Tab-separated table of C-alpha atoms in Angstrom:
chain	number	residue	atom	x	y	z
C	1	MET	CA	-3.407	-18.219	81.779
C	2	THR	CA	-6.276	-16.484	79.987
C	3	VAL	CA	-6.251	-16.218	76.222
C	4	THR	CA	-8.391	-13.444	74.771
C	5	ILE	CA	-8.970	-12.948	71.062
C	6	THR	CA	-10.805	-10.234	69.157
C	7	ALA	CA	-13.439	-10.875	66.488
C	8	PHE	CA	-16.015	-8.890	64.522
C	9	ASP	CA	-19.174	-8.119	66.448
C	10	ARG	CA	-20.910	-8.725	63.125
C	11	SER	CA	-18.865	-10.657	60.584
C	12	PRO	CA	-19.253	-9.527	56.961
C	13	ASP	CA	-19.970	-13.148	55.966
C	14	GLY	CA	-22.895	-13.464	58.356
C	15	GLY	CA	-21.434	-16.431	60.222
C	16	LYS	CA	-20.088	-18.627	57.407
C	17	GLY	CA	-16.822	-18.954	59.298
C	18	LEU	CA	-14.724	-17.174	56.665
C	19	ALA	CA	-13.491	-14.338	58.888
C	20	ARG	CA	-9.980	-14.817	60.174
C	21	ASP	CA	-10.924	-15.235	63.843
C	22	MET	CA	-12.199	-18.675	62.765
C	23	ARG	CA	-8.632	-19.831	62.069
C	24	VAL	CA	-7.565	-18.883	65.568
C	25	ARG	CA	-10.699	-20.338	67.219
C	26	TRP	CA	-10.063	-23.597	65.367
C	27	ALA	CA	-6.432	-23.738	66.517
C	28	LEU	CA	-7.469	-23.008	70.104
C	29	GLU	CA	-10.017	-25.828	69.972
C	30	GLU	CA	-7.489	-28.255	68.427
C	31	VAL	CA	-5.018	-27.673	71.264
C	32	GLY	CA	-7.718	-27.570	73.947
C	33	GLN	CA	-7.027	-24.027	75.139
C	34	ALA	CA	-10.035	-22.174	76.565
C	35	TYR	CA	-10.397	-18.580	75.395
C	36	GLU	CA	-12.450	-15.455	75.711
C	37	VAL	CA	-13.591	-13.286	72.844
C	38	ARG	CA	-13.835	-9.524	72.769
C	39	LEU	CA	-16.104	-8.374	69.944
C	40	VAL	CA	-15.120	-5.245	68.034
C	41	SER	CA	-17.483	-3.165	65.912
C	42	THR	CA	-16.406	-2.100	62.426
C	43	PRO	CA	-15.931	1.587	63.377
C	44	ALA	CA	-13.950	0.614	66.498
C	45	LEU	CA	-11.465	-1.367	64.367
C	46	LYS	CA	-9.948	1.889	63.135
C	47	GLU	CA	-9.850	3.594	66.534
C	48	ALA	CA	-6.621	4.123	68.465
C	49	ALA	CA	-7.357	1.482	71.099
C	50	HIS	CA	-7.656	-1.281	68.515
C	51	LEU	CA	-4.913	0.056	66.245
C	52	ALA	CA	-2.565	-0.291	69.230
C	53	ARG	CA	-3.372	-3.999	69.178
C	54	HIS	CA	-3.499	-4.400	65.404
C	55	PRO	CA	-1.630	-1.859	63.251
C	56	PHE	CA	-3.874	-2.525	60.249
C	57	GLY	CA	-7.117	-2.318	62.224
C	58	GLN	CA	-8.091	-5.906	61.561
C	59	ILE	CA	-9.204	-8.911	63.557
C	60	PRO	CA	-8.109	-11.227	65.048
C	61	THR	CA	-5.664	-10.273	67.742
C	62	CYS	CA	-4.670	-12.532	70.616
C	63	ALA	CA	-3.552	-11.731	74.142
C	64	ASP	CA	-1.862	-14.777	75.657
C	65	GLY	CA	-0.544	-13.963	79.123
C	66	ASP	CA	1.780	-11.015	78.584
C	67	LEU	CA	2.128	-11.592	74.824
C	68	ALA	CA	0.101	-9.400	72.461
C	69	LEU	CA	-0.182	-10.879	68.973
C	70	PHE	CA	-1.789	-9.870	65.676
C	71	GLU	CA	-2.155	-11.617	62.284
C	72	SER	CA	-3.938	-14.965	62.234
C	73	GLY	CA	-0.849	-16.731	60.841
C	74	ALA	CA	1.358	-15.529	63.684
C	75	ILE	CA	-1.263	-16.372	66.315
C	76	VAL	CA	-1.891	-19.868	64.971
C	77	LEU	CA	1.843	-20.585	64.770
C	78	HIS	CA	2.312	-19.306	68.318
C	79	LEU	CA	-0.430	-21.615	69.603
C	80	ALA	CA	0.998	-24.546	67.651
C	81	GLU	CA	4.427	-23.988	69.180
C	82	ARG	CA	3.162	-23.501	72.721
C	83	HIS	CA	0.754	-26.466	72.858
C	84	ALA	CA	0.799	-30.056	71.621
C	85	GLY	CA	-1.435	-31.118	68.757
C	86	LEU	CA	-0.647	-28.996	65.709
C	87	LEU	CA	3.042	-29.631	65.019
C	88	PRO	CA	4.869	-32.962	64.693
C	89	GLY	CA	7.676	-33.599	67.154
C	90	GLU	CA	10.153	-34.825	64.536
C	91	PRO	CA	12.178	-31.763	63.414
C	92	ARG	CA	11.994	-32.342	59.650
C	93	ALA	CA	8.245	-32.943	59.681
C	94	ARG	CA	7.783	-29.954	62.006
C	95	ALA	CA	9.661	-27.682	59.596
C	96	ARG	CA	7.552	-28.918	56.662
C	97	ALA	CA	4.291	-28.248	58.529
C	98	ILE	CA	5.392	-24.635	59.020
C	99	CYS	CA	6.289	-24.405	55.314
C	100	TRP	CA	2.711	-25.444	54.480
C	101	LEU	CA	1.366	-22.791	56.828
C	102	PHE	CA	3.278	-20.129	54.903
C	103	ALA	CA	2.296	-21.661	51.558
C	104	ALA	CA	-1.381	-21.362	52.497
C	105	LEU	CA	-0.992	-17.700	53.428
C	106	ASN	CA	1.459	-16.407	50.839
C	107	THR	CA	1.127	-18.716	47.805
C	108	VAL	CA	-2.495	-19.892	47.838
C	109	GLU	CA	-4.370	-17.095	49.596
C	110	PRO	CA	-3.323	-14.100	47.419
C	111	PRO	CA	-5.121	-15.341	44.265
C	112	VAL	CA	-8.031	-16.518	46.438
C	113	LEU	CA	-8.353	-12.985	47.830
C	114	GLU	CA	-8.104	-11.568	44.327
C	115	LEU	CA	-10.961	-13.818	43.244
C	116	SER	CA	-13.071	-12.670	46.211
C	117	ALA	CA	-12.440	-9.051	45.218
C	118	ALA	CA	-13.375	-9.804	41.604
C	119	ARG	CA	-16.567	-11.613	42.613
C	120	LEU	CA	-17.716	-9.233	45.329
C	121	LEU	CA	-16.128	-5.773	45.087
C	122	GLU	CA	-15.957	-5.657	41.275
C	123	ARG	CA	-19.071	-7.605	40.381
C	124	ASP	CA	-20.876	-4.569	38.964
C	125	ARG	CA	-17.926	-3.201	37.034
C	126	PRO	CA	-18.093	-3.307	33.243
C	127	TRP	CA	-15.106	-5.675	33.017
C	128	SER	CA	-16.418	-8.179	35.548
C	129	ALA	CA	-17.645	-10.952	33.210
C	130	GLU	CA	-14.654	-10.798	30.891
C	131	ARG	CA	-12.063	-10.609	33.633
C	132	LEU	CA	-13.396	-13.275	36.023
C	133	PRO	CA	-12.137	-16.306	34.030
C	134	LEU	CA	-8.645	-14.792	34.078
C	135	VAL	CA	-8.644	-14.552	37.869
C	136	GLU	CA	-10.163	-18.023	38.215
C	137	GLU	CA	-7.328	-19.392	36.128
C	138	ARG	CA	-4.811	-17.793	38.489
C	139	VAL	CA	-6.466	-19.669	41.356
C	140	ARG	CA	-6.406	-22.940	39.400
C	141	GLY	CA	-2.691	-22.355	38.917
C	142	ARG	CA	-2.355	-22.950	42.670
C	143	LEU	CA	-5.009	-25.638	43.034
C	144	ARG	CA	-3.549	-27.905	40.345
C	145	PRO	CA	-0.155	-28.461	42.016
C	146	LEU	CA	-1.802	-28.595	45.435
C	147	SER	CA	-4.199	-31.287	44.255
C	148	ALA	CA	-1.329	-33.188	42.621
C	149	ARG	CA	0.709	-33.119	45.814
C	150	LEU	CA	-2.171	-34.120	48.092
C	151	GLY	CA	-3.145	-37.032	45.839
C	152	GLY	CA	-5.154	-39.574	47.814
C	153	ALA	CA	-3.750	-38.626	51.217
C	154	ASP	CA	-5.891	-37.351	54.076
C	155	TRP	CA	-3.565	-34.471	54.949
C	156	LEU	CA	-0.708	-32.640	53.253
C	157	ASP	CA	2.161	-34.312	55.117
C	158	GLY	CA	1.317	-37.181	57.450
C	159	ALA	CA	-0.811	-36.259	60.447
C	160	PHE	CA	-3.091	-33.190	60.544
C	161	SER	CA	-0.992	-30.109	61.324
C	162	VAL	CA	-1.069	-26.338	61.493
C	163	GLY	CA	-0.354	-26.418	57.740
C	164	ASP	CA	-3.602	-28.279	57.057
C	165	LEU	CA	-5.538	-26.026	59.428
C	166	MET	CA	-4.480	-22.972	57.466
C	167	MET	CA	-4.755	-24.542	54.001
C	168	VAL	CA	-8.303	-25.760	54.668
C	169	SER	CA	-9.207	-22.307	56.048
C	170	VAL	CA	-7.931	-20.637	52.874
C	171	LEU	CA	-9.588	-23.150	50.519
C	172	LEU	CA	-12.920	-22.726	52.288
C	173	ARG	CA	-13.039	-19.217	50.859
C	174	LEU	CA	-13.315	-20.771	47.384
C	175	ARG	CA	-16.444	-22.796	48.027
C	176	ALA	CA	-18.923	-20.184	46.759
C	177	SER	CA	-16.950	-19.845	43.502
C	178	GLY	CA	-17.388	-23.506	42.555
C	179	LEU	CA	-13.638	-23.806	41.884
C	180	LEU	CA	-13.058	-26.152	44.779
C	181	ASP	CA	-15.432	-28.716	43.279
C	182	GLU	CA	-13.250	-28.930	40.168
C	183	PHE	CA	-10.679	-30.737	42.321
C	184	ARG	CA	-12.410	-33.632	44.033
C	185	ASN	CA	-9.554	-34.510	46.346
C	186	LEU	CA	-9.303	-30.901	47.510
C	187	ALA	CA	-13.053	-30.686	48.121
C	188	ALA	CA	-12.820	-33.899	50.175
C	189	TYR	CA	-9.771	-32.524	52.013
C	190	VAL	CA	-11.685	-29.400	53.015
C	191	ALA	CA	-14.687	-31.491	54.093
C	192	ARG	CA	-12.322	-33.607	56.228
C	193	GLY	CA	-11.104	-30.448	57.930
C	194	GLU	CA	-14.614	-29.211	58.571
C	195	ALA	CA	-15.619	-32.571	60.039
C	196	ARG	CA	-13.047	-32.328	62.828
C	197	PRO	CA	-14.718	-31.845	66.214
C	198	ALA	CA	-12.445	-28.859	66.956
C	199	TYR	CA	-13.544	-27.172	63.715
C	200	GLN	CA	-17.175	-27.838	64.559
C	201	ARG	CA	-16.843	-26.287	68.010
C	202	ALA	CA	-15.074	-23.241	66.605
C	203	PHE	CA	-17.625	-22.851	63.844
C	204	ALA	CA	-20.532	-23.029	66.294
C	205	ALA	CA	-18.878	-20.424	68.524
C	206	GLN	CA	-18.466	-17.850	65.740
C	207	ARG	CA	-21.902	-18.742	64.376
C	208	ALA	CA	-23.470	-17.965	67.747
C	209	VAL	CA	-22.118	-14.414	67.388
C	210	ASN	CA	-22.649	-13.848	63.696
C	211	GLY	CA	-25.495	-16.046	62.557
C	212	ARG	CA	-28.251	-14.149	60.814
C	213	SER	CA	-31.528	-15.954	60.863
W	1	MET	CA	26.663	-27.218	57.916
W	2	THR	CA	26.007	-26.280	54.306
W	3	VAL	CA	22.986	-24.229	53.402
W	4	THR	CA	21.841	-24.512	49.787
W	5	ILE	CA	19.066	-22.416	48.294
W	6	THR	CA	17.453	-22.491	44.874
W	7	ALA	CA	16.950	-19.449	42.647
W	8	PHE	CA	15.942	-18.678	39.070
W	9	ASP	CA	18.726	-19.151	36.540
W	10	ARG	CA	17.224	-16.085	34.863
W	11	SER	CA	15.000	-13.982	37.097
W	12	PRO	CA	11.937	-12.463	35.372
W	13	ASP	CA	12.909	-9.050	36.789
W	14	GLY	CA	16.346	-9.122	35.176
W	15	GLY	CA	18.211	-8.715	38.464
W	16	LYS	CA	16.216	-5.998	40.242
W	17	GLY	CA	16.176	-8.155	43.371
W	18	LEU	CA	12.401	-8.640	43.393
W	19	ALA	CA	12.405	-12.447	43.121
W	20	ARG	CA	11.835	-14.205	46.415
W	21	ASP	CA	15.305	-15.746	46.664
W	22	MET	CA	16.443	-12.190	47.512
W	23	ARG	CA	14.560	-12.342	50.839
W	24	VAL	CA	16.378	-15.504	51.807
W	25	ARG	CA	19.770	-14.255	50.584
W	26	TRP	CA	19.282	-11.097	52.634
W	27	ALA	CA	18.413	-13.080	55.778
W	28	LEU	CA	21.442	-15.337	55.263
W	29	GLU	CA	23.677	-12.289	54.943
W	30	GLU	CA	22.162	-10.631	58.039
W	31	VAL	CA	22.910	-13.687	60.186
W	32	GLY	CA	26.296	-14.337	58.580
W	33	GLN	CA	25.506	-17.797	57.230
W	34	ALA	CA	27.411	-18.791	54.089
W	35	TYR	CA	25.309	-20.466	51.426
W	36	GLU	CA	25.357	-22.091	48.038
W	37	VAL	CA	22.886	-21.477	45.254
W	38	ARG	CA	21.497	-23.979	42.814
W	39	LEU	CA	20.001	-22.251	39.790
W	40	VAL	CA	16.828	-23.685	38.305
W	41	SER	CA	15.557	-22.965	34.803
W	42	THR	CA	11.901	-22.043	34.286
W	43	PRO	CA	10.988	-25.397	32.660
W	44	ALA	CA	12.804	-27.338	35.401
W	45	LEU	CA	10.661	-25.625	38.066
W	46	LYS	CA	7.699	-27.763	37.042
W	47	GLU	CA	9.629	-31.033	36.802
W	48	ALA	CA	9.287	-33.784	39.390
W	49	ALA	CA	12.725	-33.232	40.925
W	50	HIS	CA	11.941	-29.623	41.809
W	51	LEU	CA	8.284	-30.272	42.698
W	52	ALA	CA	9.560	-32.709	45.319
W	53	ARG	CA	11.356	-29.762	46.908
W	54	HIS	CA	8.644	-27.174	46.295
W	55	PRO	CA	5.054	-28.393	45.786
W	56	PHE	CA	4.114	-25.261	43.821
W	57	GLY	CA	7.181	-25.344	41.574
W	58	GLN	CA	8.547	-22.052	42.822
W	59	ILE	CA	11.793	-20.678	44.168
W	60	PRO	CA	13.306	-20.378	46.713
W	61	THR	CA	13.815	-23.604	48.585
W	62	CYS	CA	16.407	-24.098	51.286
W	63	ALA	CA	18.288	-27.194	52.396
W	64	ASP	CA	19.796	-26.619	55.841
W	65	GLY	CA	21.502	-29.762	57.084
W	66	ASP	CA	18.783	-32.404	57.023
W	67	LEU	CA	15.916	-29.883	56.866
W	68	ALA	CA	14.265	-29.237	53.502
W	69	LEU	CA	12.257	-26.003	53.441
W	70	PHE	CA	10.109	-24.130	50.931
W	71	GLU	CA	8.331	-20.744	51.012
W	72	SER	CA	10.467	-17.666	51.604
W	73	GLY	CA	8.534	-16.766	54.769
W	74	ALA	CA	9.167	-20.161	56.345
W	75	ILE	CA	12.839	-20.119	55.346
W	76	VAL	CA	13.466	-16.629	56.667
W	77	LEU	CA	11.714	-17.438	59.965
W	78	HIS	CA	13.738	-20.647	60.282
W	79	LEU	CA	16.990	-18.733	59.785
W	80	ALA	CA	15.897	-16.050	62.263
W	81	GLU	CA	15.158	-18.682	64.901
W	82	ARG	CA	18.333	-20.650	64.331
W	83	HIS	CA	20.783	-17.722	64.273
W	84	ALA	CA	21.183	-14.473	66.197
W	85	GLY	CA	20.493	-11.162	64.515
W	86	LEU	CA	16.925	-11.125	63.233
W	87	LEU	CA	14.793	-11.677	66.342
W	88	PRO	CA	14.907	-9.859	69.687
W	89	GLY	CA	15.673	-11.962	72.762
W	90	GLU	CA	12.853	-10.485	74.863
W	91	PRO	CA	9.786	-12.742	74.374
W	92	ARG	CA	7.174	-10.012	73.806
W	93	ALA	CA	9.312	-8.176	71.263
W	94	ARG	CA	10.201	-11.479	69.613
W	95	ALA	CA	6.527	-12.360	69.207
W	96	ARG	CA	5.767	-8.934	67.711
W	97	ALA	CA	8.586	-9.268	65.169
W	98	ILE	CA	7.036	-12.531	63.969
W	99	CYS	CA	3.623	-10.821	63.759
W	100	TRP	CA	5.170	-8.211	61.452
W	101	LEU	CA	6.638	-10.974	59.292
W	102	PHE	CA	3.166	-12.434	58.788
W	103	ALA	CA	1.639	-8.979	58.266
W	104	ALA	CA	4.104	-8.336	55.439
W	105	LEU	CA	3.218	-11.624	53.726
W	106	ASN	CA	-0.512	-11.923	54.328
W	107	THR	CA	-1.823	-8.372	54.831
W	108	VAL	CA	0.469	-6.160	52.735
W	109	GLU	CA	1.687	-8.458	49.962
W	110	PRO	CA	-1.667	-9.667	48.554
W	111	PRO	CA	-2.749	-6.221	47.249
W	112	VAL	CA	0.838	-5.580	46.142
W	113	LEU	CA	0.728	-8.755	44.063
W	114	GLU	CA	-2.663	-7.768	42.697
W	115	LEU	CA	-1.219	-4.434	41.601
W	116	SER	CA	1.692	-6.193	39.880
W	117	ALA	CA	-0.782	-8.394	38.013
W	118	ALA	CA	-2.844	-5.349	37.001
W	119	ARG	CA	0.244	-3.450	35.809
W	120	LEU	CA	1.976	-6.316	34.039
W	121	LEU	CA	-0.335	-9.212	33.165
W	122	GLU	CA	-3.423	-7.091	32.453
W	123	ARG	CA	-1.811	-3.973	31.008
W	124	ASP	CA	-3.192	-4.561	27.517
W	125	ARG	CA	-6.692	-5.512	28.613
W	126	PRO	CA	-9.516	-3.121	27.793
W	127	TRP	CA	-10.256	-2.458	31.488
W	128	SER	CA	-6.666	-1.702	32.455
W	129	ALA	CA	-6.819	2.117	32.685
W	130	GLU	CA	-10.166	2.241	34.449
W	131	ARG	CA	-9.378	-0.545	36.916
W	132	LEU	CA	-5.840	0.428	37.918
W	133	PRO	CA	-6.850	3.270	40.308
W	134	LEU	CA	-9.113	0.831	42.152
W	135	VAL	CA	-6.266	-1.595	42.761
W	136	GLU	CA	-3.900	1.221	43.711
W	137	GLU	CA	-6.413	2.346	46.306
W	138	ARG	CA	-6.443	-1.163	47.796
W	139	VAL	CA	-2.672	-0.915	48.209
W	140	ARG	CA	-2.959	2.535	49.807
W	141	GLY	CA	-5.421	0.981	52.245
W	142	ARG	CA	-2.442	-0.981	53.617
W	143	LEU	CA	0.211	1.721	53.233
W	144	ARG	CA	-1.725	4.370	55.188
W	145	PRO	CA	-1.918	2.453	58.484
W	146	LEU	CA	1.614	1.127	57.989
W	147	SER	CA	2.923	4.662	57.498
W	148	ALA	CA	0.957	5.872	60.525
W	149	ARG	CA	2.383	3.126	62.706
W	150	LEU	CA	5.986	3.586	61.532
W	151	GLY	CA	5.837	7.360	62.049
W	152	GLY	CA	9.355	8.738	62.405
W	153	ALA	CA	10.935	5.497	63.621
W	154	ASP	CA	13.723	3.719	61.786
W	155	TRP	CA	12.128	0.271	62.050
W	156	LEU	CA	8.679	-1.110	62.833
W	157	ASP	CA	9.340	-2.140	66.422
W	158	GLY	CA	12.677	-1.191	67.969
W	159	ALA	CA	15.714	-2.811	66.370
W	160	PHE	CA	15.747	-4.153	62.795
W	161	SER	CA	14.122	-7.588	62.731
W	162	VAL	CA	12.843	-10.312	60.465
W	163	GLY	CA	9.601	-8.282	60.301
W	164	ASP	CA	11.417	-5.333	58.747
W	165	LEU	CA	13.346	-7.587	56.385
W	166	MET	CA	10.114	-8.966	54.983
W	167	MET	CA	8.160	-5.700	55.005
W	168	VAL	CA	10.934	-3.879	53.113
W	169	SER	CA	11.126	-6.783	50.641
W	170	VAL	CA	7.384	-6.552	49.978
W	171	LEU	CA	7.335	-2.749	49.706
W	172	LEU	CA	10.222	-2.802	47.238
W	173	ARG	CA	7.833	-4.376	44.739
W	174	LEU	CA	5.867	-1.112	44.752
W	175	ARG	CA	8.687	1.135	43.674
W	176	ALA	CA	7.936	1.013	39.933
W	177	SER	CA	4.288	1.954	40.598
W	178	GLY	CA	5.176	5.267	42.248
W	179	LEU	CA	2.913	4.442	45.212
W	180	LEU	CA	5.773	4.140	47.643
W	181	ASP	CA	6.773	7.760	47.029
W	182	GLU	CA	3.360	8.923	48.221
W	183	PHE	CA	4.453	7.917	51.728
W	184	ARG	CA	7.762	9.601	52.482
W	185	ASN	CA	8.462	7.737	55.677
W	186	LEU	CA	7.851	4.388	53.959
W	187	ALA	CA	10.109	5.329	51.040
W	188	ALA	CA	12.828	6.283	53.556
W	189	TYR	CA	12.204	3.037	55.474
W	190	VAL	CA	12.735	0.989	52.330
W	191	ALA	CA	15.870	2.980	51.458
W	192	ARG	CA	17.151	2.278	54.982
W	193	GLY	CA	16.668	-1.431	54.405
W	194	GLU	CA	18.421	-1.326	51.056
W	195	ALA	CA	21.365	0.530	52.588
W	196	ARG	CA	22.160	-2.281	55.015
W	197	PRO	CA	25.423	-4.012	54.113
W	198	ALA	CA	23.718	-7.427	54.240
W	199	TYR	CA	21.111	-6.262	51.729
W	200	GLN	CA	23.830	-4.896	49.475
W	201	ARG	CA	25.760	-8.166	49.504
W	202	ALA	CA	22.604	-10.161	48.786
W	203	PHE	CA	21.590	-7.809	46.002
W	204	ALA	CA	25.008	-8.030	44.362
W	205	ALA	CA	24.928	-11.827	44.546
W	206	GLN	CA	21.561	-12.136	42.760
W	207	ARG	CA	22.551	-9.378	40.337
W	208	ALA	CA	25.660	-11.353	39.344
W	209	VAL	CA	23.345	-14.161	38.207
W	210	ASN	CA	20.530	-12.148	36.678
W	211	GLY	CA	21.929	-8.836	35.544
W	212	ARG	CA	21.183	-8.018	31.915
W	213	SER	CA	23.556	-5.496	30.460
């Protein structure tokens, strides 16, 4: 069964692994599923052929046999359910891992995205300097309880799971802001995620496409 | 099997049905699962007993038999998988419904939340009037392709699904901004969701707790 994903032909981050195809590549590497990548140019994202695959004209999408998926969260969950390696077998632990996946995407990522917008899209606006601390504090409002819950553990709930994969992916977007370094256990948690061989393989694969040197 | 959810004892919206317990109540009503509600005060949200249930000190949580869940997206998906009524049986359509659930939470909701913050938390800031159109335009950037994809259909992909339940719930948060009315088919889509008997029962139940009169 061939799995084919879509990714930017030229990622806006220049190969730092922050585009959302990285989350799917990482999951595919964790479960040991080979995949092909179809690169899409920025103009082609908004054309009918791609909009049929992704209604919002984004990447990634994933074709897995006769299933056509969009949204990195849905794709990663699908892979975790279909293959061993990203979800515990015990039902209660399995349910909690999926809760963490949603927490990464719907509780932690919204303020992280808002901070990215403030730092990048609004950096030259007159309010930028005065407003930034406000947005940073919204992000800390998520990092504090996350740091408290993680404590000294390696992963959020026992063994590495799809919840950690997504949480690390979301937290990575904070590195440039310096906020991550305010929470030493979270910085170490993210580094632990990046050190996984599957992450390294996925990172190298997207870097080979996007790296600007 | 008893299902118990948590909700605000006094919702910040005063009973407009915008708190996230409404999404779970609606799903429970759609699948015909009776439930109990434990109300949590705002200070108690950040106490150890509740943080054990929800690491970010939020509502809702859901106890279903021996499963303890947090995050409205995870709870609604769990209910959809466990009961009939919110996911199609055909595998490809089922997968797409789950993609729409994630799209509602991770593609549409982040700019919607940013707009809420701009309109409520930052309304008295000096940049408020100049910045608001920028944030509104970010929301329109999601509503335009969503409106184009929905077209004249009743629901996003065939029969009403968990994807529609979550998308309608997210879009409802836009009503006060007036943005929803710029897209007539989306406004009608939301009204169609609200007209469902299950929505009405869920709305009345949260209103009975939160209504200020």
